[in-house]
Tab-separated table of C-alpha atoms in Angstrom:
chain	number	residue	atom	x	y	z
N	191	MET	CA	-13.927	10.021	3.740
N	192	HIS	CA	-15.868	9.369	0.561
N	193	ASP	CA	-18.291	7.115	2.445
N	194	LEU	CA	-18.594	9.711	5.200
N	195	LEU	CA	-19.533	12.407	2.695
N	196	VAL	CA	-22.058	10.205	0.877
N	197	LYS	CA	-23.657	9.161	4.180
N	198	ASN	CA	-24.169	12.830	4.944
N	199	GLY	CA	-25.916	13.631	1.681
N	200	ALA	CA	-23.075	14.351	-0.756
N	201	ILE	CA	-23.526	13.205	-4.359
N	202	ASN	CA	-20.595	12.151	-6.517
N	203	SER	CA	-19.792	14.675	-9.199
N	204	THR	CA	-19.082	13.282	-12.665
N	205	THR	CA	-16.300	15.827	-13.256
N	206	SER	CA	-14.454	18.406	-11.189
N	207	ASN	CA	-15.987	21.092	-13.446
N	208	ASP	CA	-19.394	20.802	-11.792
N	209	ALA	CA	-18.245	20.020	-8.239
N	210	ASP	CA	-19.314	22.220	-5.323
N	211	LEU	CA	-16.789	20.552	-3.029
N	212	ILE	CA	-13.421	18.948	-3.845
N	213	VAL	CA	-11.535	16.892	-1.239
N	214	ILE	CA	-7.847	16.230	-1.962
N	215	ASN	CA	-6.370	13.499	0.245
N	216	THR	CA	-2.645	14.073	-0.194
N	217	CYS	CA	0.448	11.893	0.026
N	218	SER	CA	3.925	13.106	0.952
N	219	VAL	CA	6.117	10.026	0.675
N	220	THR	CA	8.270	11.643	-2.055
N	221	ASN	CA	8.902	15.067	-3.563
N	222	LYS	CA	6.995	13.864	-6.618
N	223	ALA	CA	3.942	13.193	-4.426
N	224	ASP	CA	4.179	16.736	-3.027
N	225	LYS	CA	4.301	18.206	-6.541
N	226	LYS	CA	1.294	16.110	-7.547
N	227	SER	CA	-0.629	17.382	-4.536
N	228	LEU	CA	0.150	20.999	-5.414
N	229	TYR	CA	-0.871	20.384	-9.025
N	230	PHE	CA	-4.289	19.044	-7.979
N	231	ILE	CA	-4.726	21.915	-5.517
N	232	ARG	CA	-4.023	24.509	-8.210
N	233	GLN	CA	-6.286	22.784	-10.740
N	234	SER	CA	-9.125	22.460	-8.242
N	235	LEU	CA	-8.998	26.143	-7.350
N	236	LYS	CA	-9.345	27.023	-11.053
N	237	GLN	CA	-12.637	25.161	-11.554
N	238	PRO	CA	-15.475	27.296	-13.027
N	239	LYS	CA	-17.931	26.767	-10.168
N	240	HIS	CA	-15.343	27.947	-7.613
N	241	PRO	CA	-15.793	24.889	-5.369
N	242	VAL	CA	-14.810	24.719	-1.735
N	243	VAL	CA	-11.435	22.954	-1.799
N	244	ILE	CA	-10.471	20.783	1.170
N	245	VAL	CA	-6.890	19.533	1.487
N	246	THR	CA	-6.076	16.790	3.961
N	247	GLY	CA	-3.560	13.963	4.345
N	248	CYS	CA	0.187	13.875	4.862
N	249	PHE	CA	1.148	16.889	2.731
N	250	SER	CA	-1.328	19.082	4.593
N	251	GLN	CA	0.068	17.833	7.897
N	252	TRP	CA	3.521	19.350	7.406
N	253	ALA	CA	3.089	21.883	4.558
N	254	PHE	CA	-0.124	23.614	5.694
N	255	ALA	CA	1.564	27.036	5.658
N	256	GLU	CA	2.496	26.606	1.997
N	257	ILE	CA	-0.987	25.329	1.108
N	258	LYS	CA	-2.554	28.407	2.760
N	259	LYS	CA	-0.762	30.643	0.238
N	260	TYR	CA	-2.835	29.158	-2.600
N	261	GLY	CA	-6.104	30.277	-1.041
N	262	VAL	CA	-7.388	26.824	-0.059
N	263	GLN	CA	-10.563	27.197	1.975
N	264	ILE	CA	-10.152	24.224	4.362
N	265	ILE	CA	-6.971	22.435	5.475
N	266	ILE	CA	-7.309	19.387	7.724
N	267	GLY	CA	-4.479	17.507	9.470
N	268	ASN	CA	-4.435	13.698	9.565
N	269	GLN	CA	-5.826	13.403	13.086
N	270	TYR	CA	-8.914	15.454	12.222
N	271	LYS	CA	-10.142	13.527	9.164
N	272	ASN	CA	-13.008	12.094	11.203
N	273	ASP	CA	-14.192	15.646	11.867
N	274	LEU	CA	-14.621	16.298	8.146
N	275	ILE	CA	-18.414	16.803	8.235
N	276	ALA	CA	-18.330	19.029	11.303
N	277	ILE	CA	-15.568	21.163	9.757
N	278	ILE	CA	-17.498	21.522	6.478
N	279	ASN	CA	-20.620	22.545	8.404
N	280	ALA	CA	-18.596	25.101	10.359
N	281	TYR	CA	-17.183	26.715	7.217
N	282	GLN	CA	-18.613	30.216	6.657
N	283	LYS	CA	-16.383	31.636	3.893
N	284	THR	CA	-13.539	32.174	6.394
N	285	PRO	CA	-10.617	29.778	5.741
N	286	ILE	CA	-10.206	26.956	8.245
N	287	CYS	CA	-6.871	25.313	9.058
N	288	LYS	CA	-7.136	22.511	11.601
N	289	VAL	CA	-3.681	20.959	12.045
N	290	SER	CA	-1.822	20.072	15.245
N	291	ASN	CA	1.229	18.097	16.336
N	292	ILE	CA	0.412	14.503	15.399
N	293	ARG	CA	3.460	13.233	17.276
N	294	GLU	CA	1.344	13.702	20.404
N	295	GLN	CA	-1.460	11.486	19.056
N	296	LYS	CA	-1.767	8.373	21.247
N	297	LYS	CA	-5.187	6.991	20.315
N	298	PHE	CA	-6.251	5.324	17.074
N	299	SER	CA	-8.764	7.529	15.288
N	300	TYR	CA	-11.214	5.112	13.675
N	301	GLU	CA	-12.750	5.963	10.363
N	302	ASN	CA	-14.632	3.792	7.926
N	303	GLU	CA	-11.754	3.054	5.545
N	304	GLN	CA	-13.318	0.246	3.517
N	305	THR	CA	-13.392	0.760	-0.235
N	306	SER	CA	-15.299	-1.411	-2.667
N	307	HIS	CA	-14.028	0.052	-5.962
N	308	GLY	CA	-17.631	-0.399	-7.103
N	309	ASP	CA	-17.285	-4.141	-7.669
N	310	LEU	CA	-18.199	-5.645	-4.274
N	311	THR	CA	-15.096	-7.836	-4.223
N	312	ARG	CA	-12.380	-6.100	-2.199
N	313	ALA	CA	-12.581	-3.971	0.928
N	314	TYR	CA	-9.983	-2.307	3.105
N	315	ILE	CA	-9.733	-2.095	6.869
N	316	LYS	CA	-7.147	0.236	8.363
N	317	ILE	CA	-6.034	-1.622	11.479
N	318	GLN	CA	-3.080	0.527	12.485
N	319	ASP	CA	-1.598	3.983	12.030
N	320	GLY	CA	1.719	5.678	12.734
N	321	CYS	CA	5.295	4.446	12.978
N	322	ASN	CA	7.999	4.542	15.667
N	323	TYR	CA	11.002	3.354	13.638
N	324	MET	CA	12.433	6.620	12.292
N	325	CYS	CA	14.080	5.363	9.109
N	326	SER	CA	16.564	8.059	8.131
N	327	TYR	CA	14.900	8.883	4.784
N	328	CYS	CA	11.267	8.787	5.880
N	329	LEU	CA	8.869	11.581	6.775
N	330	ILE	CA	6.041	9.262	7.848
N	331	PRO	CA	6.574	9.431	11.662
N	332	TYR	CA	6.288	13.214	11.443
N	333	VAL	CA	3.039	13.232	9.470
N	334	ARG	CA	1.309	10.102	10.787
N	335	GLY	CA	2.466	10.117	14.403
N	336	PRO	CA	3.390	7.232	16.747
N	337	GLN	CA	2.098	3.679	16.377
N	338	ARG	CA	-1.461	3.049	17.511
N	339	SER	CA	-3.944	0.312	16.664
N	340	LEU	CA	-7.663	-0.264	16.187
N	341	ALA	CA	-9.238	-2.599	18.776
N	342	ALA	CA	-9.370	-6.199	17.550
N	343	LYS	CA	-13.062	-6.503	18.415
N	344	ILE	CA	-13.851	-3.646	16.004
N	345	ILE	CA	-11.758	-5.273	13.263
N	346	ILE	CA	-13.518	-8.621	13.716
N	347	ALA	CA	-16.952	-6.958	13.694
N	348	GLN	CA	-16.023	-5.049	10.555
N	349	ILE	CA	-14.839	-8.211	8.778
N	350	ASN	CA	-18.036	-10.058	9.678
N	351	LYS	CA	-20.103	-7.161	8.348
N	352	LEU	CA	-18.129	-6.974	5.095
N	353	VAL	CA	-18.372	-10.720	4.489
N	354	ALA	CA	-22.121	-10.617	5.151
N	355	ASN	CA	-22.332	-7.861	2.526
N	356	GLY	CA	-20.615	-10.031	-0.072
N	357	TYR	CA	-16.985	-8.953	0.044
N	358	GLN	CA	-14.638	-11.818	-0.790
N	359	GLU	CA	-11.248	-10.222	-0.188
N	360	ILE	CA	-10.366	-7.967	2.731
N	361	ILE	CA	-7.097	-6.061	2.873
N	362	LEU	CA	-5.573	-5.195	6.237
N	363	THR	CA	-3.755	-1.888	5.905
N	364	GLY	CA	-1.662	0.373	8.082
N	365	VAL	CA	1.475	2.459	8.121
N	366	ASN	CA	3.262	-0.315	10.001
N	367	THR	CA	0.720	-3.113	9.616
N	368	ALA	CA	2.681	-5.936	11.249
N	369	GLY	CA	3.385	-3.657	14.218
N	370	TYR	CA	-0.290	-3.967	15.162
N	371	ASN	CA	-0.908	-4.158	18.920
N	372	ASP	CA	-4.111	-2.929	20.548
N	373	GLY	CA	-2.841	-3.713	24.052
N	374	LYS	CA	-4.584	-7.074	24.115
N	375	TYR	CA	-3.732	-8.664	20.763
N	376	ASP	CA	-0.591	-8.373	18.671
N	377	PHE	CA	-0.501	-8.900	14.903
N	378	TYR	CA	-0.083	-12.677	15.091
N	379	GLN	CA	-2.911	-13.032	17.613
N	380	LEU	CA	-5.160	-10.859	15.436
N	381	LEU	CA	-4.441	-13.066	12.403
N	382	LYS	CA	-5.313	-16.162	14.458
N	383	LEU	CA	-8.665	-14.609	15.406
N	384	ILE	CA	-9.375	-13.813	11.759
N	385	ASN	CA	-8.352	-17.304	10.682
N	386	GLU	CA	-11.028	-18.798	12.931
N	387	LEU	CA	-13.889	-16.707	11.525
N	388	PRO	CA	-16.610	-18.409	9.452
N	389	GLY	CA	-17.374	-17.431	5.870
N	390	GLU	CA	-15.878	-17.583	2.387
N	391	PHE	CA	-13.324	-14.797	2.168
N	392	ARG	CA	-9.599	-14.262	1.990
N	393	ILE	CA	-7.303	-11.792	3.724
N	394	ARG	CA	-4.544	-9.840	2.022
N	395	ILE	CA	-1.961	-8.073	4.155
N	396	SER	CA	-0.537	-4.782	2.954
N	397	SER	CA	3.194	-4.025	3.130
N	398	VAL	CA	5.055	-5.243	6.199
N	399	GLU	CA	8.478	-4.727	7.746
N	400	PRO	CA	10.706	-7.799	7.229
N	401	PHE	CA	11.931	-7.969	10.825
N	402	GLN	CA	8.341	-8.179	12.117
N	403	ILE	CA	7.409	-11.273	10.101
N	404	THR	CA	8.532	-14.360	12.004
N	405	LYS	CA	8.210	-18.095	11.436
N	406	LYS	CA	4.952	-18.239	13.389
N	407	HIS	CA	3.379	-15.653	11.056
N	408	ILE	CA	4.686	-17.547	8.046
N	409	ASP	CA	3.477	-20.924	9.325
N	410	LEU	CA	-0.009	-19.492	9.830
N	411	ILE	CA	-0.267	-17.785	6.436
N	412	VAL	CA	1.582	-19.921	3.888
N	413	ASN	CA	-0.649	-22.514	2.162
N	414	ASN	CA	-3.625	-21.331	4.204
N	415	PRO	CA	-6.584	-20.485	1.892
N	416	ARG	CA	-7.794	-17.870	4.363
N	417	PHE	CA	-4.778	-15.714	3.408
N	418	CYS	CA	-3.501	-14.474	0.059
N	419	GLN	CA	-0.176	-16.113	-0.720
N	420	PHE	CA	1.514	-12.760	-0.850
N	421	PHE	CA	3.846	-10.583	1.210
N	422	HIS	CA	5.084	-7.131	0.346
N	423	LEU	CA	8.337	-7.134	2.322
N	424	CYS	CA	10.005	-3.722	2.198
N	425	LEU	CA	13.720	-4.339	1.547
N	426	GLN	CA	14.762	-0.830	0.348
N	427	SER	CA	18.364	-1.909	-0.362
N	428	GLY	CA	20.289	-5.136	-0.834
N	429	CYS	CA	23.437	-3.673	0.756
N	430	ASP	CA	23.987	-3.898	4.520
N	431	GLN	CA	26.024	-0.697	4.627
N	432	THR	CA	23.175	1.236	3.005
N	433	LEU	CA	20.579	-0.458	5.213
N	434	LYS	CA	22.526	0.622	8.294
N	435	SER	CA	22.669	4.222	7.071
N	436	MET	CA	18.918	4.046	6.413
N	437	ASN	CA	18.386	2.894	10.032
N	438	ARG	CA	16.631	-0.277	8.865
N	439	LYS	CA	16.246	-3.075	11.436
N	440	TYR	CA	17.557	-6.107	9.507
N	441	THR	CA	20.386	-7.301	7.284
N	442	ILE	CA	20.305	-8.784	3.800
N	443	LYS	CA	21.127	-12.139	5.409
N	444	THR	CA	18.136	-12.124	7.784
N	445	PHE	CA	15.869	-10.878	4.987
N	446	SER	CA	17.046	-13.646	2.645
N	447	GLU	CA	16.545	-16.273	5.342
N	448	THR	CA	12.934	-15.157	5.766
N	449	VAL	CA	12.360	-15.425	2.010
N	450	LYS	CA	14.043	-18.837	1.914
N	451	TYR	CA	11.794	-20.147	4.710
N	452	ILE	CA	8.642	-18.900	2.953
N	453	ARG	CA	9.628	-20.481	-0.355
N	454	LYS	CA	10.522	-23.738	1.330
N	455	LEU	CA	6.858	-24.009	2.349
N	456	ASN	CA	5.449	-22.658	-0.933
N	457	PRO	CA	7.882	-22.062	-3.850
N	458	LEU	CA	5.229	-20.021	-5.681
N	459	PHE	CA	4.522	-17.628	-2.795
N	460	SER	CA	4.498	-14.047	-4.115
N	461	ILE	CA	7.080	-11.757	-2.532
N	462	THR	CA	7.214	-8.150	-3.717
N	463	THR	CA	9.233	-5.247	-2.372
N	464	ASP	CA	10.230	-1.582	-2.415
N	465	ILE	CA	13.717	-0.543	-3.523
N	466	ILE	CA	15.299	2.890	-3.125
N	467	VAL	CA	18.096	3.681	-5.574
N	468	GLY	CA	20.533	6.553	-5.162
N	469	TYR	CA	20.410	6.880	-1.388
N	470	PRO	CA	22.906	9.682	-0.520
N	471	THR	CA	25.613	7.338	0.849
N	472	GLU	CA	25.111	4.623	-1.816
N	473	SER	CA	28.448	4.295	-3.625
N	474	ASP	CA	28.851	2.457	-6.940
N	475	ALA	CA	30.133	-0.547	-4.971
N	476	ASN	CA	27.146	-0.380	-2.602
N	477	PHE	CA	24.764	-0.350	-5.562
N	478	GLN	CA	26.470	-3.333	-7.194
N	479	THR	CA	26.249	-5.246	-3.900
N	480	SER	CA	22.568	-4.356	-3.645
N	481	LEU	CA	21.937	-5.408	-7.249
N	482	THR	CA	23.732	-8.736	-6.792
N	483	ASN	CA	21.754	-9.631	-3.682
N	484	ILE	CA	18.427	-8.545	-5.177
N	485	LYS	CA	19.102	-10.703	-8.243
N	486	LYS	CA	19.494	-13.718	-5.948
N	487	ILE	CA	16.135	-13.102	-4.238
N	488	LYS	CA	14.127	-12.905	-7.503
N	489	PHE	CA	11.166	-10.813	-6.360
N	490	ALA	CA	7.804	-11.280	-8.069
N	491	LYS	CA	7.680	-7.504	-8.455
N	492	MET	CA	9.638	-4.477	-7.274
N	493	HIS	CA	8.484	-0.912	-6.727
N	494	ILE	CA	11.553	1.170	-7.511
N	495	PHE	CA	11.973	4.689	-6.158
N	496	PRO	CA	14.786	7.140	-6.868
N	497	PHE	CA	15.875	8.654	-3.570
N	498	SER	CA	13.825	11.721	-2.703
N	499	VAL	CA	15.062	14.200	-0.096
N	500	ARG	CA	12.491	14.837	2.635
N	501	ASP	CA	12.947	17.830	4.904
N	502	HIS	CA	13.336	17.157	8.638
N	503	THR	CA	14.847	13.683	8.062
N	504	VAL	CA	18.368	12.488	8.901
N	505	ALA	CA	19.036	11.633	5.251
N	506	ALA	CA	18.354	15.235	4.232
N	507	LYS	CA	21.487	16.247	6.138
N	508	LEU	CA	23.792	13.617	4.592
N	509	PRO	CA	26.354	14.603	1.944
N	510	ASN	CA	25.066	13.199	-1.351
N	511	ILE	CA	27.666	11.260	-3.353
N	512	VAL	CA	25.191	10.149	-6.052
N	513	THR	CA	25.161	12.159	-9.282
N	514	PRO	CA	21.872	12.782	-11.136
N	515	ASN	CA	23.072	10.571	-14.010
N	516	ALA	CA	23.957	7.741	-11.616
N	517	LEU	CA	20.510	8.025	-10.029
N	518	ILE	CA	18.810	7.633	-13.408
N	519	THR	CA	21.098	4.795	-14.498
N	520	ARG	CA	20.586	2.800	-11.303
N	521	GLY	CA	16.838	3.180	-11.605
N	522	LYS	CA	16.885	1.870	-15.179
N	523	ILE	CA	19.062	-1.113	-14.198
N	524	MET	CA	16.644	-2.053	-11.418
N	525	GLU	CA	13.644	-1.601	-13.707
N	526	THR	CA	15.195	-3.957	-16.278
N	527	LEU	CA	15.788	-6.548	-13.557
N	528	ASP	CA	12.214	-6.094	-12.353
N	529	ARG	CA	10.783	-6.785	-15.820
N	530	GLU	CA	12.909	-9.929	-16.129
N	531	ASN	CA	11.848	-11.171	-12.692
N	532	GLN	CA	8.156	-10.483	-13.307
N	533	LYS	CA	8.339	-12.545	-16.483
N	534	LEU	CA	10.156	-15.402	-14.722
N	535	TYR	CA	7.618	-15.387	-11.895
N	536	GLY	CA	4.648	-15.372	-14.269
N	537	GLU	CA	6.072	-18.276	-16.259
N	538	LYS	CA	6.034	-20.445	-13.130
N	539	PHE	CA	2.231	-20.437	-13.287
N	540	ILE	CA	1.822	-21.637	-16.872
N	541	ASN	CA	-0.445	-24.732	-16.773
N	542	LYS	CA	-1.102	-24.181	-13.057
N	543	SER	CA	-4.463	-23.275	-11.512
N	544	VAL	CA	-5.257	-20.330	-9.249
N	545	ASP	CA	-8.338	-18.871	-7.546
N	546	VAL	CA	-9.362	-15.620	-9.210
N	547	ILE	CA	-11.843	-13.119	-7.819
N	548	PHE	CA	-13.065	-11.127	-10.806
N	549	GLU	CA	-13.383	-7.382	-10.422
N	550	LYS	CA	-14.196	-5.925	-13.808
N	551	SER	CA	-14.539	-6.454	-17.536
N	552	ASN	CA	-13.399	-4.395	-20.501
N	553	LEU	CA	-14.854	-3.592	-23.899
N	554	ALA	CA	-12.673	-6.193	-25.602
N	555	GLY	CA	-14.491	-9.022	-23.807
N	556	TRP	CA	-11.886	-9.724	-21.145
N	557	GLN	CA	-12.888	-10.506	-17.556
N	558	ILE	CA	-10.192	-9.301	-15.159
N	559	GLY	CA	-9.407	-10.213	-11.558
N	560	HIS	CA	-6.670	-11.056	-9.077
N	561	SER	CA	-5.428	-14.433	-7.903
N	562	GLU	CA	-4.558	-15.417	-4.354
N	563	TYR	CA	-0.954	-14.671	-5.348
N	564	TYR	CA	-1.986	-11.085	-6.079
N	565	PHE	CA	-1.250	-11.010	-9.763
N	566	ARG	CA	-3.774	-9.935	-12.358
N	567	VAL	CA	-5.448	-12.594	-14.501
N	568	LYS	CA	-7.477	-12.119	-17.710
N	569	VAL	CA	-10.057	-14.547	-19.082
N	570	LYS	CA	-11.747	-14.180	-22.470
N	571	THR	CA	-15.473	-14.870	-22.128
N	572	ASN	CA	-18.814	-13.269	-22.919
N	573	LYS	CA	-20.016	-13.965	-19.377
N	574	ILE	CA	-19.841	-11.175	-16.803
N	575	LEU	CA	-17.821	-12.604	-13.914
N	576	THR	CA	-17.554	-9.508	-11.722
N	577	GLY	CA	-17.858	-10.348	-8.034
N	578	LYS	CA	-17.409	-14.091	-8.558
N	579	LYS	CA	-14.551	-16.444	-7.756
N	580	TYR	CA	-13.441	-19.134	-10.202
N	581	ARG	CA	-10.636	-21.642	-10.510
N	582	VAL	CA	-8.579	-20.572	-13.505
N	583	LYS	CA	-5.849	-22.427	-15.378
N	584	ILE	CA	-3.078	-20.108	-16.579
N	585	THR	CA	-2.350	-20.798	-20.245
N	586	GLU	CA	-0.066	-18.006	-21.417
N	587	ILE	CA	1.505	-14.622	-20.801
N	588	LYS	CA	0.263	-11.979	-23.225
N	589	ASN	CA	1.548	-8.392	-23.130
N	590	ASN	CA	3.049	-9.066	-19.672
N	591	GLU	CA	-0.323	-10.236	-18.306
N	592	LEU	CA	-1.345	-13.745	-17.271
N	593	VAL	CA	-4.161	-15.207	-19.345
N	594	GLY	CA	-6.205	-18.251	-18.409
N	595	ILE	CA	-9.323	-20.342	-18.887
N	596	ILE	CA	-11.989	-21.158	-16.323
N	597	ILE	CA	-11.903	-24.759	-15.168
N	598	LYS	CA	-14.486	-24.495	-12.373
């Protein structure tokens, strides 16, 4: 949307104080995200220049009636993001609310999703949208609609264009990325096409469902320099009873077998995950089972979320046996384990070399980038390395960050 606005003559404002137009692209994955969205909406409406405030994204998709009460001028549902410019042009001081039932959306709505972060190193291509799996705690199918995919030929053309423009890492994103299927190519076939493309670049895959990553995907990706040595496999719980209640499509055994197969091929392969603590049916025994199994897996990093009730979901109707204190305690236990595991994973790379694409520098003289294992690396040098790739030897861990020296 940013690129779309700039292409049509918009100029970035340095602060919200002098903005004529503010676009808020909302998230609604948790209650906290909803509260954040409302905070930004309220703050934007208070700005001295009285800008036109546009609210779009997942929160606007289901809570548009609530957003209207704040006096927002334009509300846009997810399926109408591509119509942003036309909607702005149509605005004549009368509020506009363009939202419809996204569950009826069958076609992928293509928009230019690439983002450079201003450093010409990483770009994003949204290859898929929507989800059909109806996990009991998740609002996503209601706000993003059913699964649909961007045509492979458009993805390939976009990659070629990005590489020609100097991008060295391209991230494939989606709501259910590994569920990609454009009717001609599935996710594995798409990855094979990308693997055969010319050029110096690497592909990173955003979060994927564990049951959709098979041995053929793993065999293609692991130890292949075309792909980052990284999977974000969404576990959510290490207890089968909780997974069943969540309506997840795998067991802790099948998940662990996938991890074991990956690490057999590359013991350093980075595997991160999402964990929900305090799911309504998660007893103390369930949590201890989950904790025990997660300890065995030793994730490189975990994103830990306290359970958040989402209206319209199955989980919202479940009797909650988890007390507020238990919710907080379980979160802290998982966070402690996460810190320990991150340290253990980082230590594996001491005196090993990785390929780092540098993205930025700071005032203290550090050049900062990401390795093919998707961890951040810092190098102390007076040279500006932004946009360049170097082989870096990891020498130490300082303040929980990996530090190295350039070897070539």
